[in-house]
Coordinates of C-alpha atoms in Angstrom, one line a residue:
M596 CA 34.8 -8.8 -18.4
Q597 CA 34.1 -12.3 -19.6
R598 CA 30.6 -13.6 -18.9
P599 CA 30.3 -16.5 -16.5
E600 CA 29.3 -19.7 -18.1
V601 CA 25.9 -21.1 -17.0
S602 CA 27.6 -24.2 -15.6
D603 CA 29.9 -22.1 -13.4
V604 CA 27.0 -20.6 -11.4
C605 CA 26.9 -22.5 -8.1
S606 CA 24.3 -22.6 -5.3
H607 CA 24.6 -21.8 -1.6
M608 CA 25.7 -24.4 0.8
V609 CA 23.5 -26.3 3.4
W610 CA 24.7 -28.4 6.3
D611 CA 23.6 -31.9 7.1
F612 CA 24.1 -33.6 10.5
G613 CA 22.4 -36.8 11.4
A614 CA 18.9 -36.6 10.0
F615 CA 18.8 -32.8 10.1
R616 CA 19.5 -30.3 7.3
L617 CA 20.2 -26.7 8.1
D618 CA 19.9 -24.2 5.3
P619 CA 21.2 -20.8 6.4
E620 CA 20.2 -18.9 3.3
R621 CA 16.5 -20.1 3.5
F622 CA 16.7 -19.8 7.3
E623 CA 15.2 -23.3 7.7
L624 CA 15.8 -26.4 9.7
T625 CA 14.4 -29.7 8.5
L626 CA 14.3 -33.3 9.9
R627 CA 14.0 -36.0 7.2
G628 CA 12.6 -33.4 4.9
E629 CA 10.0 -32.0 7.3
R630 CA 10.3 -28.4 8.5
V631 CA 11.2 -28.1 12.2
P632 CA 9.3 -25.1 13.8
V633 CA 12.0 -23.0 15.4
E634 CA 11.9 -19.4 16.8
P635 CA 14.1 -16.9 14.7
Q636 CA 16.5 -16.3 17.6
V637 CA 16.9 -20.0 18.2
L638 CA 17.6 -20.7 14.6
T639 CA 20.1 -17.8 14.4
M640 CA 21.9 -19.3 17.4
L641 CA 22.0 -22.8 15.8
V642 CA 23.3 -21.3 12.5
H643 CA 26.1 -19.5 14.4
L644 CA 27.1 -22.7 16.3
V645 CA 27.2 -24.9 13.2
R646 CA 29.1 -22.3 11.1
N647 CA 31.7 -22.1 13.9
R648 CA 31.7 -25.8 14.7
H649 CA 35.4 -26.2 14.6
R650 CA 35.9 -24.1 17.8
M651 CA 34.2 -23.1 21.0
V652 CA 31.8 -20.2 20.8
T653 CA 31.7 -18.0 23.9
R654 CA 28.5 -16.7 25.5
D655 CA 29.5 -13.1 24.6
E656 CA 29.9 -14.1 21.0
L657 CA 26.5 -15.7 21.0
A658 CA 24.9 -12.6 22.6
E659 CA 26.4 -10.4 19.8
A660 CA 25.4 -12.8 17.0
V661 CA 21.8 -13.2 18.2
W662 CA 21.0 -10.0 20.1
K663 CA 23.2 -7.6 18.1
G664 CA 24.7 -5.8 21.0
T665 CA 21.5 -5.5 23.1
A666 CA 22.0 -6.3 26.7
V667 CA 21.0 -9.9 27.5
S668 CA 21.2 -12.0 30.6
D669 CA 22.9 -15.4 31.0
A670 CA 19.5 -16.8 31.8
S671 CA 18.2 -15.7 28.3
I672 CA 21.2 -17.3 26.6
S673 CA 20.7 -20.5 28.5
S674 CA 17.0 -20.5 27.7
R675 CA 17.8 -20.2 23.9
I676 CA 20.5 -22.9 24.2
R677 CA 17.8 -25.2 25.7
S678 CA 15.5 -24.4 22.8
V679 CA 18.3 -25.1 20.3
R680 CA 18.9 -28.5 22.0
A681 CA 15.2 -29.3 21.9
A682 CA 15.0 -28.5 18.2
V683 CA 17.8 -31.0 17.3
G684 CA 16.8 -33.7 19.8
D685 CA 19.5 -33.0 22.4
D686 CA 19.2 -32.1 26.1
G687 CA 21.4 -30.6 28.8
T688 CA 22.2 -34.0 30.3
R689 CA 23.2 -36.0 27.2
Q690 CA 24.7 -33.1 25.3
D691 CA 25.3 -35.2 22.1
V692 CA 24.9 -32.2 19.9
I693 CA 25.8 -29.1 21.9
R694 CA 28.3 -29.4 24.7
T695 CA 28.5 -26.8 27.4
V696 CA 32.1 -25.7 28.2
H697 CA 31.5 -24.6 31.8
G698 CA 32.2 -21.0 32.4
R699 CA 33.3 -20.4 28.8
G700 CA 30.8 -21.3 26.1
F701 CA 29.5 -24.0 23.8
R702 CA 30.7 -26.5 21.1
F703 CA 28.7 -28.0 18.3
L704 CA 29.8 -31.7 18.2
P705 CA 28.3 -33.7 15.3
D706 CA 30.0 -34.3 12.0
V707 CA 28.6 -32.0 9.4
S708 CA 28.6 -32.4 5.7
E709 CA 28.2 -29.5 3.3
D710 CA 26.0 -29.8 0.3
A711 CA 24.8 -27.6 -2.5
P712 CA 21.1 -28.0 -3.0
A713 CA 19.8 -28.6 -6.4
R714 CA 18.8 -25.5 -8.3
P715 CA 16.5 -25.2 -11.3
E716 CA 18.0 -26.2 -14.7
P717 CA 18.9 -23.2 -16.8
R718 CA 16.0 -22.3 -19.0
E719 CA 15.5 -20.2 -22.1
P720 CA 13.9 -16.9 -21.2
S721 CA 10.2 -17.1 -21.9
K722 CA 8.7 -14.6 -24.2
G723 CA 5.4 -13.1 -23.5
P724 CA 2.7 -13.5 -20.9
D725 CA 1.5 -16.9 -22.1
A726 CA 4.7 -18.5 -20.9
A727 CA 4.3 -21.0 -18.0
R728 CA 4.8 -19.4 -14.6
T729 CA 4.3 -21.9 -11.8
G730 CA 5.4 -22.1 -8.2
R731 CA 6.8 -19.5 -5.8
P732 CA 8.1 -16.3 -7.5
S733 CA 11.9 -16.2 -7.6
I734 CA 14.4 -13.3 -7.7
A735 CA 18.1 -12.6 -8.1
V736 CA 19.6 -9.4 -6.7
L737 CA 22.7 -8.4 -8.7
P738 CA 25.6 -6.2 -7.5
L739 CA 25.1 -2.6 -8.3
A740 CA 27.1 -1.2 -11.3
P741 CA 29.3 1.6 -10.1
L742 CA 29.2 4.8 -12.1
A743 CA 31.8 7.4 -11.3
V744 CA 31.9 6.3 -7.7
D745 CA 34.5 7.5 -5.3
E746 CA 36.7 4.6 -4.2
A747 CA 35.7 5.1 -0.5
Y748 CA 32.1 4.2 -1.4
A749 CA 32.7 1.5 -4.0
I750 CA 32.0 -1.2 -1.4
L751 CA 28.4 -0.1 -1.3
A752 CA 27.9 -1.7 -4.8
D753 CA 28.1 -5.0 -3.0
A754 CA 27.0 -4.1 0.5
I755 CA 23.6 -2.7 -0.5
P756 CA 22.5 -5.7 -2.6
H757 CA 23.8 -8.0 0.2
E758 CA 21.5 -6.3 2.7
I759 CA 18.6 -6.4 0.2
I760 CA 19.2 -10.2 -0.2
Q761 CA 19.1 -10.7 3.6
A762 CA 15.9 -8.7 3.9
L763 CA 14.1 -10.4 1.0
S764 CA 15.1 -13.8 2.4
R765 CA 12.7 -13.1 5.3
L766 CA 9.8 -13.1 2.8
R767 CA 8.4 -16.6 2.8
W768 CA 6.5 -16.1 -0.5
L769 CA 9.6 -15.2 -2.5
S770 CA 12.6 -17.5 -3.4
V771 CA 15.8 -15.5 -3.3
T772 CA 19.0 -16.6 -5.0
A773 CA 22.0 -16.7 -2.7
R774 CA 24.6 -14.0 -3.0
G775 CA 27.3 -16.5 -4.0
S776 CA 25.4 -17.2 -7.2
S777 CA 23.9 -13.8 -8.1
F778 CA 27.2 -11.9 -7.4
R779 CA 28.9 -13.9 -10.2
F780 CA 27.2 -11.5 -12.6
R781 CA 29.4 -8.6 -11.7
Q782 CA 30.0 -6.4 -14.7
P783 CA 30.0 -2.6 -15.5
A784 CA 26.6 -3.4 -17.1
P785 CA 25.2 -6.7 -15.8
D786 CA 23.4 -8.9 -18.4
V787 CA 20.0 -9.3 -16.8
D788 CA 18.8 -11.8 -19.4
L789 CA 21.9 -14.0 -18.9
A790 CA 21.5 -13.8 -15.1
A791 CA 17.8 -14.8 -15.3
T792 CA 18.5 -17.7 -17.6
A793 CA 21.5 -19.0 -15.6
L794 CA 19.9 -18.7 -12.2
G795 CA 16.4 -19.8 -13.3
V796 CA 14.6 -16.8 -11.8
R797 CA 11.5 -14.9 -12.8
Y798 CA 12.7 -11.5 -11.5
V799 CA 16.0 -9.7 -11.5
L800 CA 16.8 -6.6 -9.4
S801 CA 19.7 -4.6 -10.8
G802 CA 20.9 -1.0 -10.4
I803 CA 23.5 1.7 -10.6
L804 CA 25.5 3.3 -7.8
E805 CA 26.9 6.8 -8.4
T806 CA 28.3 9.7 -6.6
S807 CA 28.2 13.4 -7.6
G808 CA 29.8 16.0 -5.4
D809 CA 28.3 15.5 -1.9
A810 CA 25.5 13.2 -3.1
L811 CA 25.2 9.5 -3.5
S812 CA 22.4 7.9 -5.6
V813 CA 21.1 4.5 -6.3
T814 CA 18.9 3.7 -9.3
L815 CA 17.1 0.4 -9.1
E816 CA 15.2 -1.6 -11.7
L817 CA 13.1 -4.8 -11.3
S818 CA 12.8 -6.8 -14.4
D819 CA 10.4 -9.6 -15.3
S820 CA 12.6 -12.1 -17.2
G821 CA 9.7 -13.8 -18.9
L822 CA 8.3 -10.6 -20.4
G823 CA 11.6 -8.9 -20.8
E824 CA 10.1 -5.8 -19.2
I825 CA 11.0 -3.5 -16.4
I826 CA 8.0 -3.6 -14.1
W827 CA 9.3 -1.2 -11.4
A828 CA 12.1 1.4 -11.0
D829 CA 13.1 4.1 -8.6
R830 CA 16.0 6.3 -7.7
L831 CA 17.0 7.2 -4.1
T832 CA 19.5 9.9 -3.2
S833 CA 21.1 11.2 0.0
G834 CA 24.1 13.2 1.1
I835 CA 27.4 11.4 1.5
S836 CA 27.2 11.9 5.2
E837 CA 23.9 10.1 5.4
V838 CA 25.0 6.8 3.7
D839 CA 23.8 4.6 6.5
D840 CA 20.4 6.2 6.4
L841 CA 20.3 5.7 2.6
R842 CA 21.2 2.0 2.9
A843 CA 18.3 1.5 5.4
R844 CA 15.9 3.4 3.2
I845 CA 16.8 1.4 0.1
V846 CA 16.2 -1.9 1.9
N847 CA 12.9 -0.8 3.4
H848 CA 11.8 0.7 0.1
I849 CA 12.6 -2.4 -1.9
V850 CA 10.9 -4.9 0.4
A851 CA 7.8 -2.8 0.7
A852 CA 7.6 -2.2 -3.1
L853 CA 8.1 -5.9 -3.9
E854 CA 5.3 -6.9 -1.5
I855 CA 3.0 -4.9 -3.8
V856 CA 4.5 -5.0 -7.3
V857 CA 5.4 -8.7 -7.6
P858 CA 2.0 -10.2 -6.4
E859 CA 0.1 -7.8 -8.6
N860 CA 2.3 -8.7 -11.6
E861 CA 1.9 -12.4 -10.8
A862 CA -1.9 -12.0 -10.6
R863 CA -2.1 -10.1 -13.9
L864 CA 0.0 -12.7 -15.7
A865 CA -2.0 -15.6 -14.2
Q866 CA -5.2 -14.1 -15.5
L867 CA -3.6 -13.8 -19.0
S868 CA -2.4 -17.4 -18.9
G869 CA -6.0 -18.8 -18.5
A870 CA -7.6 -20.6 -15.5
D871 CA -6.5 -24.0 -16.7
K872 CA -2.9 -23.0 -15.9
F873 CA -3.5 -21.7 -12.4
D874 CA -1.3 -23.5 -9.8
A875 CA -1.4 -23.0 -6.1
W876 CA 0.8 -19.8 -6.2
A877 CA -1.2 -18.3 -9.1
N878 CA -4.4 -18.8 -7.2
Y879 CA -2.8 -17.3 -4.1
H880 CA -1.8 -14.1 -5.9
L881 CA -5.2 -13.9 -7.6
G882 CA -6.7 -14.2 -4.1
L883 CA -4.6 -11.3 -2.9
R884 CA -5.8 -9.1 -5.7
H885 CA -9.3 -9.4 -4.4
L886 CA -8.6 -9.6 -0.7
Y887 CA -7.7 -5.9 0.0
R888 CA -10.9 -4.5 -1.7
F889 CA -13.0 -5.3 1.5
T890 CA -16.2 -6.0 -0.3
A891 CA -18.5 -9.0 0.0
R892 CA -18.1 -9.9 -3.7
D893 CA -14.3 -9.6 -3.7
N894 CA -14.0 -11.4 -0.4
A895 CA -15.9 -14.4 -1.8
A896 CA -13.7 -14.4 -4.9
A897 CA -10.6 -14.3 -2.8
R898 CA -11.8 -17.2 -0.7
V899 CA -12.4 -19.3 -3.9
H900 CA -8.8 -18.8 -5.0
F901 CA -7.3 -19.5 -1.6
E902 CA -9.4 -22.7 -1.3
K903 CA -8.1 -23.8 -4.7
A904 CA -4.6 -23.0 -3.6
A905 CA -5.0 -25.1 -0.4
A906 CA -6.5 -28.0 -2.4
L907 CA -3.7 -28.0 -4.9
E908 CA -1.0 -27.7 -2.2
P909 CA -2.2 -28.9 1.2
A910 CA 1.0 -27.8 2.9
F911 CA 0.7 -24.2 1.6
A912 CA 0.7 -22.1 4.8
R913 CA -0.1 -18.8 3.0
A914 CA -3.3 -20.3 1.5
Q915 CA -4.5 -20.9 5.0
A916 CA -3.5 -17.4 6.0
G917 CA -5.5 -16.1 3.1
L918 CA -8.5 -18.1 4.2
S919 CA -8.1 -16.7 7.7
F920 CA -8.0 -13.2 6.3
T921 CA -11.2 -13.7 4.3
S922 CA -12.9 -15.0 7.5
F923 CA -11.6 -12.0 9.4
I924 CA -13.2 -9.7 6.8
D925 CA -16.5 -11.6 7.0
A926 CA -16.6 -11.0 10.7
F927 CA -15.1 -7.5 10.7
L928 CA -17.5 -6.1 8.1
R929 CA -20.3 -8.4 9.4
I930 CA -20.8 -9.7 5.8
V931 CA -22.1 -13.0 7.1
P932 CA -25.0 -13.6 9.5
D933 CA -23.0 -15.9 11.7
V934 CA -20.2 -13.7 12.9
P935 CA -19.0 -16.1 15.7
A936 CA -18.5 -18.8 13.1
A937 CA -16.5 -16.4 10.9
Q938 CA -14.4 -15.5 14.0
A939 CA -13.8 -19.2 14.7
A940 CA -12.8 -19.8 11.1
A941 CA -10.3 -17.0 11.1
R942 CA -8.6 -18.5 14.2
R943 CA -8.8 -22.1 12.8
H944 CA -7.1 -21.2 9.5
A945 CA -4.5 -19.1 11.2
E946 CA -3.6 -22.0 13.5
R947 CA -3.4 -24.4 10.5
G948 CA -1.1 -21.9 8.8
L949 CA 1.2 -21.8 11.9
E950 CA 1.3 -25.6 11.9
L951 CA 2.6 -25.5 8.3
D952 CA 5.0 -22.6 8.7
V953 CA 5.4 -20.9 12.0
L954 CA 8.0 -18.4 10.6
D955 CA 5.8 -16.9 7.9
P956 CA 5.0 -13.2 8.8
F957 CA 1.7 -13.2 7.0
V958 CA 0.6 -16.3 8.9
N959 CA 1.5 -14.7 12.2
F960 CA -0.2 -11.5 11.1
T961 CA -3.5 -13.3 10.5
M962 CA -3.3 -15.0 13.9
G963 CA -2.9 -11.6 15.4
R964 CA -5.9 -10.3 13.5
S965 CA -8.0 -13.2 14.6
H966 CA -7.4 -12.1 18.2
W967 CA -8.8 -8.7 17.4
L968 CA -12.1 -10.3 16.6
T969 CA -12.5 -11.7 20.1
Q970 CA -11.0 -8.6 21.7
E971 CA -8.0 -10.6 23.0
L972 CA -5.7 -7.6 22.6
D973 CA -2.7 -8.9 24.5
G974 CA -2.7 -11.9 22.3
A975 CA -3.1 -9.8 19.2
R976 CA -0.1 -7.6 20.1
L977 CA 2.0 -10.7 20.7
W978 CA 1.3 -12.3 17.3
L979 CA 1.7 -9.0 15.4
S980 CA 5.0 -8.4 17.2
R981 CA 6.1 -11.8 16.0
A982 CA 5.1 -10.8 12.4
T983 CA 7.3 -7.7 12.4
T984 CA 10.1 -9.5 14.2
L985 CA 10.2 -12.1 11.4
N986 CA 10.0 -9.3 8.8
P987 CA 11.1 -5.9 10.1
N988 CA 9.9 -4.4 6.8
Y989 CA 6.4 -5.7 7.1
A990 CA 4.2 -2.5 6.7
Q991 CA 0.9 -4.2 7.2
G992 CA 2.3 -5.8 10.4
Y993 CA 3.1 -2.4 11.8
Y994 CA -0.4 -1.1 10.7
A995 CA -2.1 -3.9 12.5
S996 CA 0.0 -3.3 15.6
A997 CA -1.0 0.4 15.4
F998 CA -4.7 -0.7 15.3
T999 CA -4.2 -2.8 18.4
S1000 CA -2.4 0.0 20.2
M1001 CA -5.2 2.4 19.3
L1002 CA -7.8 0.0 20.8
V1003 CA -6.0 0.0 24.2
G1004 CA -5.5 3.8 24.0
D1005 CA -1.7 3.8 23.6
A1006 CA -1.4 6.9 21.5
G1007 CA 2.4 7.0 21.4
S1008 CA 2.8 3.4 20.0
T1009 CA -0.2 4.0 17.6
L1010 CA 1.4 7.0 16.0
D1011 CA 4.9 5.6 15.9
E1012 CA 3.7 2.3 14.3
L1013 CA 1.6 4.2 11.7
D1014 CA 4.6 6.3 10.8
T1015 CA 6.7 3.2 10.3
A1016 CA 4.0 1.5 8.2
L1017 CA 3.6 4.6 6.0
T1018 CA 7.4 5.0 5.6
L1019 CA 7.7 1.4 4.5
S1020 CA 4.7 1.4 2.2
P1021 CA 3.3 4.8 1.2
L1022 CA 1.1 3.2 -1.5
D1023 CA -0.1 0.2 0.6
P1024 CA -3.4 -1.4 -0.4
L1025 CA -4.5 -0.8 3.2
L1026 CA -3.6 2.9 3.2
Y1027 CA -7.1 3.9 4.0
G1028 CA -6.9 1.8 7.2
M1029 CA -3.7 3.4 8.2
H1030 CA -5.2 6.9 7.9
G1031 CA -8.4 5.7 9.5
V1032 CA -6.6 4.4 12.6
R1033 CA -4.8 7.7 13.0
A1034 CA -8.2 9.5 12.8
Q1035 CA -9.7 7.2 15.4
M1036 CA -6.8 7.8 17.7
L1037 CA -7.1 11.5 17.3
L1038 CA -10.8 11.2 18.1
Q1039 CA -9.9 9.5 21.4
R1040 CA -7.5 12.4 22.1
K1041 CA -10.3 14.9 21.3
D1042 CA -8.3 16.5 18.5
Y1043 CA -11.3 16.7 16.3
V1044 CA -10.0 19.0 13.6
A1045 CA -6.9 16.8 13.0
A1046 CA -9.2 13.7 13.2
A1047 CA -11.4 15.1 10.5
H1048 CA -8.5 15.8 8.2
W1049 CA -7.2 12.2 8.5
A1050 CA -10.6 10.7 8.4
G1051 CA -11.4 12.6 5.1
R1052 CA -8.1 11.3 3.6
A1053 CA -8.9 7.8 4.8
A1054 CA -12.5 7.7 3.4
G1055 CA -11.4 9.2 0.1
T1056 CA -8.7 6.6 -0.4
P1057 CA -9.5 4.0 -3.1
G1058 CA -10.7 0.8 -1.5
A1059 CA -12.0 2.3 1.7
H1060 CA -15.0 0.4 3.2
Y1061 CA -18.1 1.8 4.8
L1062 CA -16.7 1.7 8.3
I1063 CA -13.9 4.1 7.3
G1064 CA -16.7 6.4 6.1
M1065 CA -18.3 6.2 9.5
I1066 CA -15.1 7.4 11.1
A1067 CA -15.3 10.4 8.7
V1068 CA -18.9 11.0 9.7
V1069 CA -18.0 11.1 13.4
A1070 CA -14.8 13.2 13.0
Y1071 CA -16.4 15.8 10.8
G1072 CA -19.5 16.0 13.0
L1073 CA -17.4 16.5 16.2
A1074 CA -15.3 19.1 14.4
G1075 CA -18.4 21.0 13.5
E1076 CA -18.0 20.4 9.7
N1077 CA -21.6 19.4 9.2
E1078 CA -21.6 19.6 5.4
Q1079 CA -18.8 17.1 5.2
A1080 CA -20.4 14.9 7.9
A1081 CA -23.6 14.8 5.9
R1082 CA -21.7 13.9 2.7
W1083 CA -20.1 10.9 4.3
R1084 CA -23.3 9.9 6.1
N1085 CA -25.0 9.7 2.8
E1086 CA -22.2 7.7 1.3
V1087 CA -22.2 5.2 4.2
R1088 CA -26.0 4.8 3.8
R1089 CA -25.5 4.2 0.0
R1090 CA -22.9 1.5 0.7
K1091 CA -24.6 -0.1 3.7
P1092 CA -28.2 1.1 4.3
D1093 CA -28.4 -0.8 7.7
A1094 CA -25.1 0.5 9.1
S1095 CA -25.3 1.1 12.8
A1096 CA -23.4 2.3 15.8
A1097 CA -23.1 -1.4 16.9
D1098 CA -21.2 -2.1 13.6
Y1099 CA -18.9 0.8 14.4
F1100 CA -18.0 -0.4 18.0
T1101 CA -17.8 -4.1 16.9
A1102 CA -15.1 -3.0 14.4
F1103 CA -13.4 -0.5 16.7
P1104 CA -13.9 -1.8 20.3
T1105 CA -11.8 0.9 21.9
Q1106 CA -11.3 0.7 25.7
D1107 CA -11.4 4.5 26.3
G1108 CA -14.8 5.1 28.0
P1109 CA -15.2 8.8 27.6
S1110 CA -14.4 8.9 23.9
R1111 CA -16.8 5.9 23.3
T1112 CA -19.5 8.0 24.9
L1113 CA -18.8 11.0 22.7
I1114 CA -18.6 8.9 19.5
A1115 CA -21.8 7.0 20.4
A1116 CA -23.6 10.3 20.9
E1117 CA -22.4 11.7 17.6
L1118 CA -23.4 8.5 15.8
R1119 CA -26.9 8.8 17.2
R1120 CA -27.0 12.5 16.2
Q1121 CA -26.1 11.4 12.6
G1122 CA -28.9 8.8 12.6
F1123 CA -26.9 5.6 13.3

């Protein structure tokens, strides 16, 4: 197959109407260059109306496009239409943009021009870690190369990468090349270097699809185009009868892996490049590297990087989310003497992040966490639900939701959300927290043996902080495993000599009275 010329690679299309620009690939509406904050369902409805502007769109069609077959009332559809109108400066009386066809549906009225947004100029692939790497990380997902694939399943070579592109497009920290461009590199063995050069991306995801007997397998590789190295690879296999399950697993697996692998790679290369080359995104990724260690020293280092990122790029929502997270840690671990001030800072930075990008899952996540600190659990659940709605593959969002469910004593939701988080990200940097929340929930259910098992796994996980050790002390103590309880008691004292029961209940303000009484008694017995 002839290789596509660089000049033939085109970008996705965006729509302009009046002073508005709607980018369906980036899932973004702007007015004179400024982002318009719009709820995901509202934006989905607007995209569908504009895409089908040459005809009337029925209510049933909108319901299917937005709610995906879930039962929805006419009132809900009307409410979303009002929100769409508000976003584009229209109203139900004037109807200059969206006209209601009574009893039937809706029409999008303005003239729309299509435009291909400018893409980066093709570049020579950089060689080595000293090459300049600035701005938001970018990725192209290529079609899978079929290898001895039954004809009935050949369509999966396109379908799986397309679903990956859709899922990755929800990640606000990653720039994803549109399918129309990346799928031009369809070959039995795609040229990763050519694709990276032509599309101007740092990362390329490629792979092989193959069938053998009753099994179907997908092998995936993530390449760093600057280094010319494969930085992550995996292989997933399922029975032919479980193709739909395999497709879902692949998408979930990819998103969770990239959430960990790419930021770590970006941080590593930023450090190699030297501090004088750190841009806002480099500082952000370096901040993440310190953030999940939950120590006073690392938290301070993370804050410095996030502050530099915010100073370099004042409209950088994720820098504000990072600052909210560091303030959360200050309050959660009681690192600072003025805990109320840290709580207020966590909320303030999260609110600023939302002002800059209301659709960023990480920003919504930090807003939810800020509500933990003030024990506004209903508010926490709302914001964390928004985070996982914006990114259904957001493992830490499900973990945080599980933590909140545990605090209100909802065991079913706690365990379901933890299982989802662990399925999405089995090597997550907050793995100790996931196991710790499970242990705490089991303590509340008086299953002390199981609680001790999970608490031991949590406390022994790299990165676990002293509060996780306190869960292990309580769980082992109530399970009658005094030797293990003493071991973790000594470890907690080593890490934080003044640790107390007040610290425990400040971090885990559970609402279950009887279990709080038992835990408090065990903490006293252990000398806290």
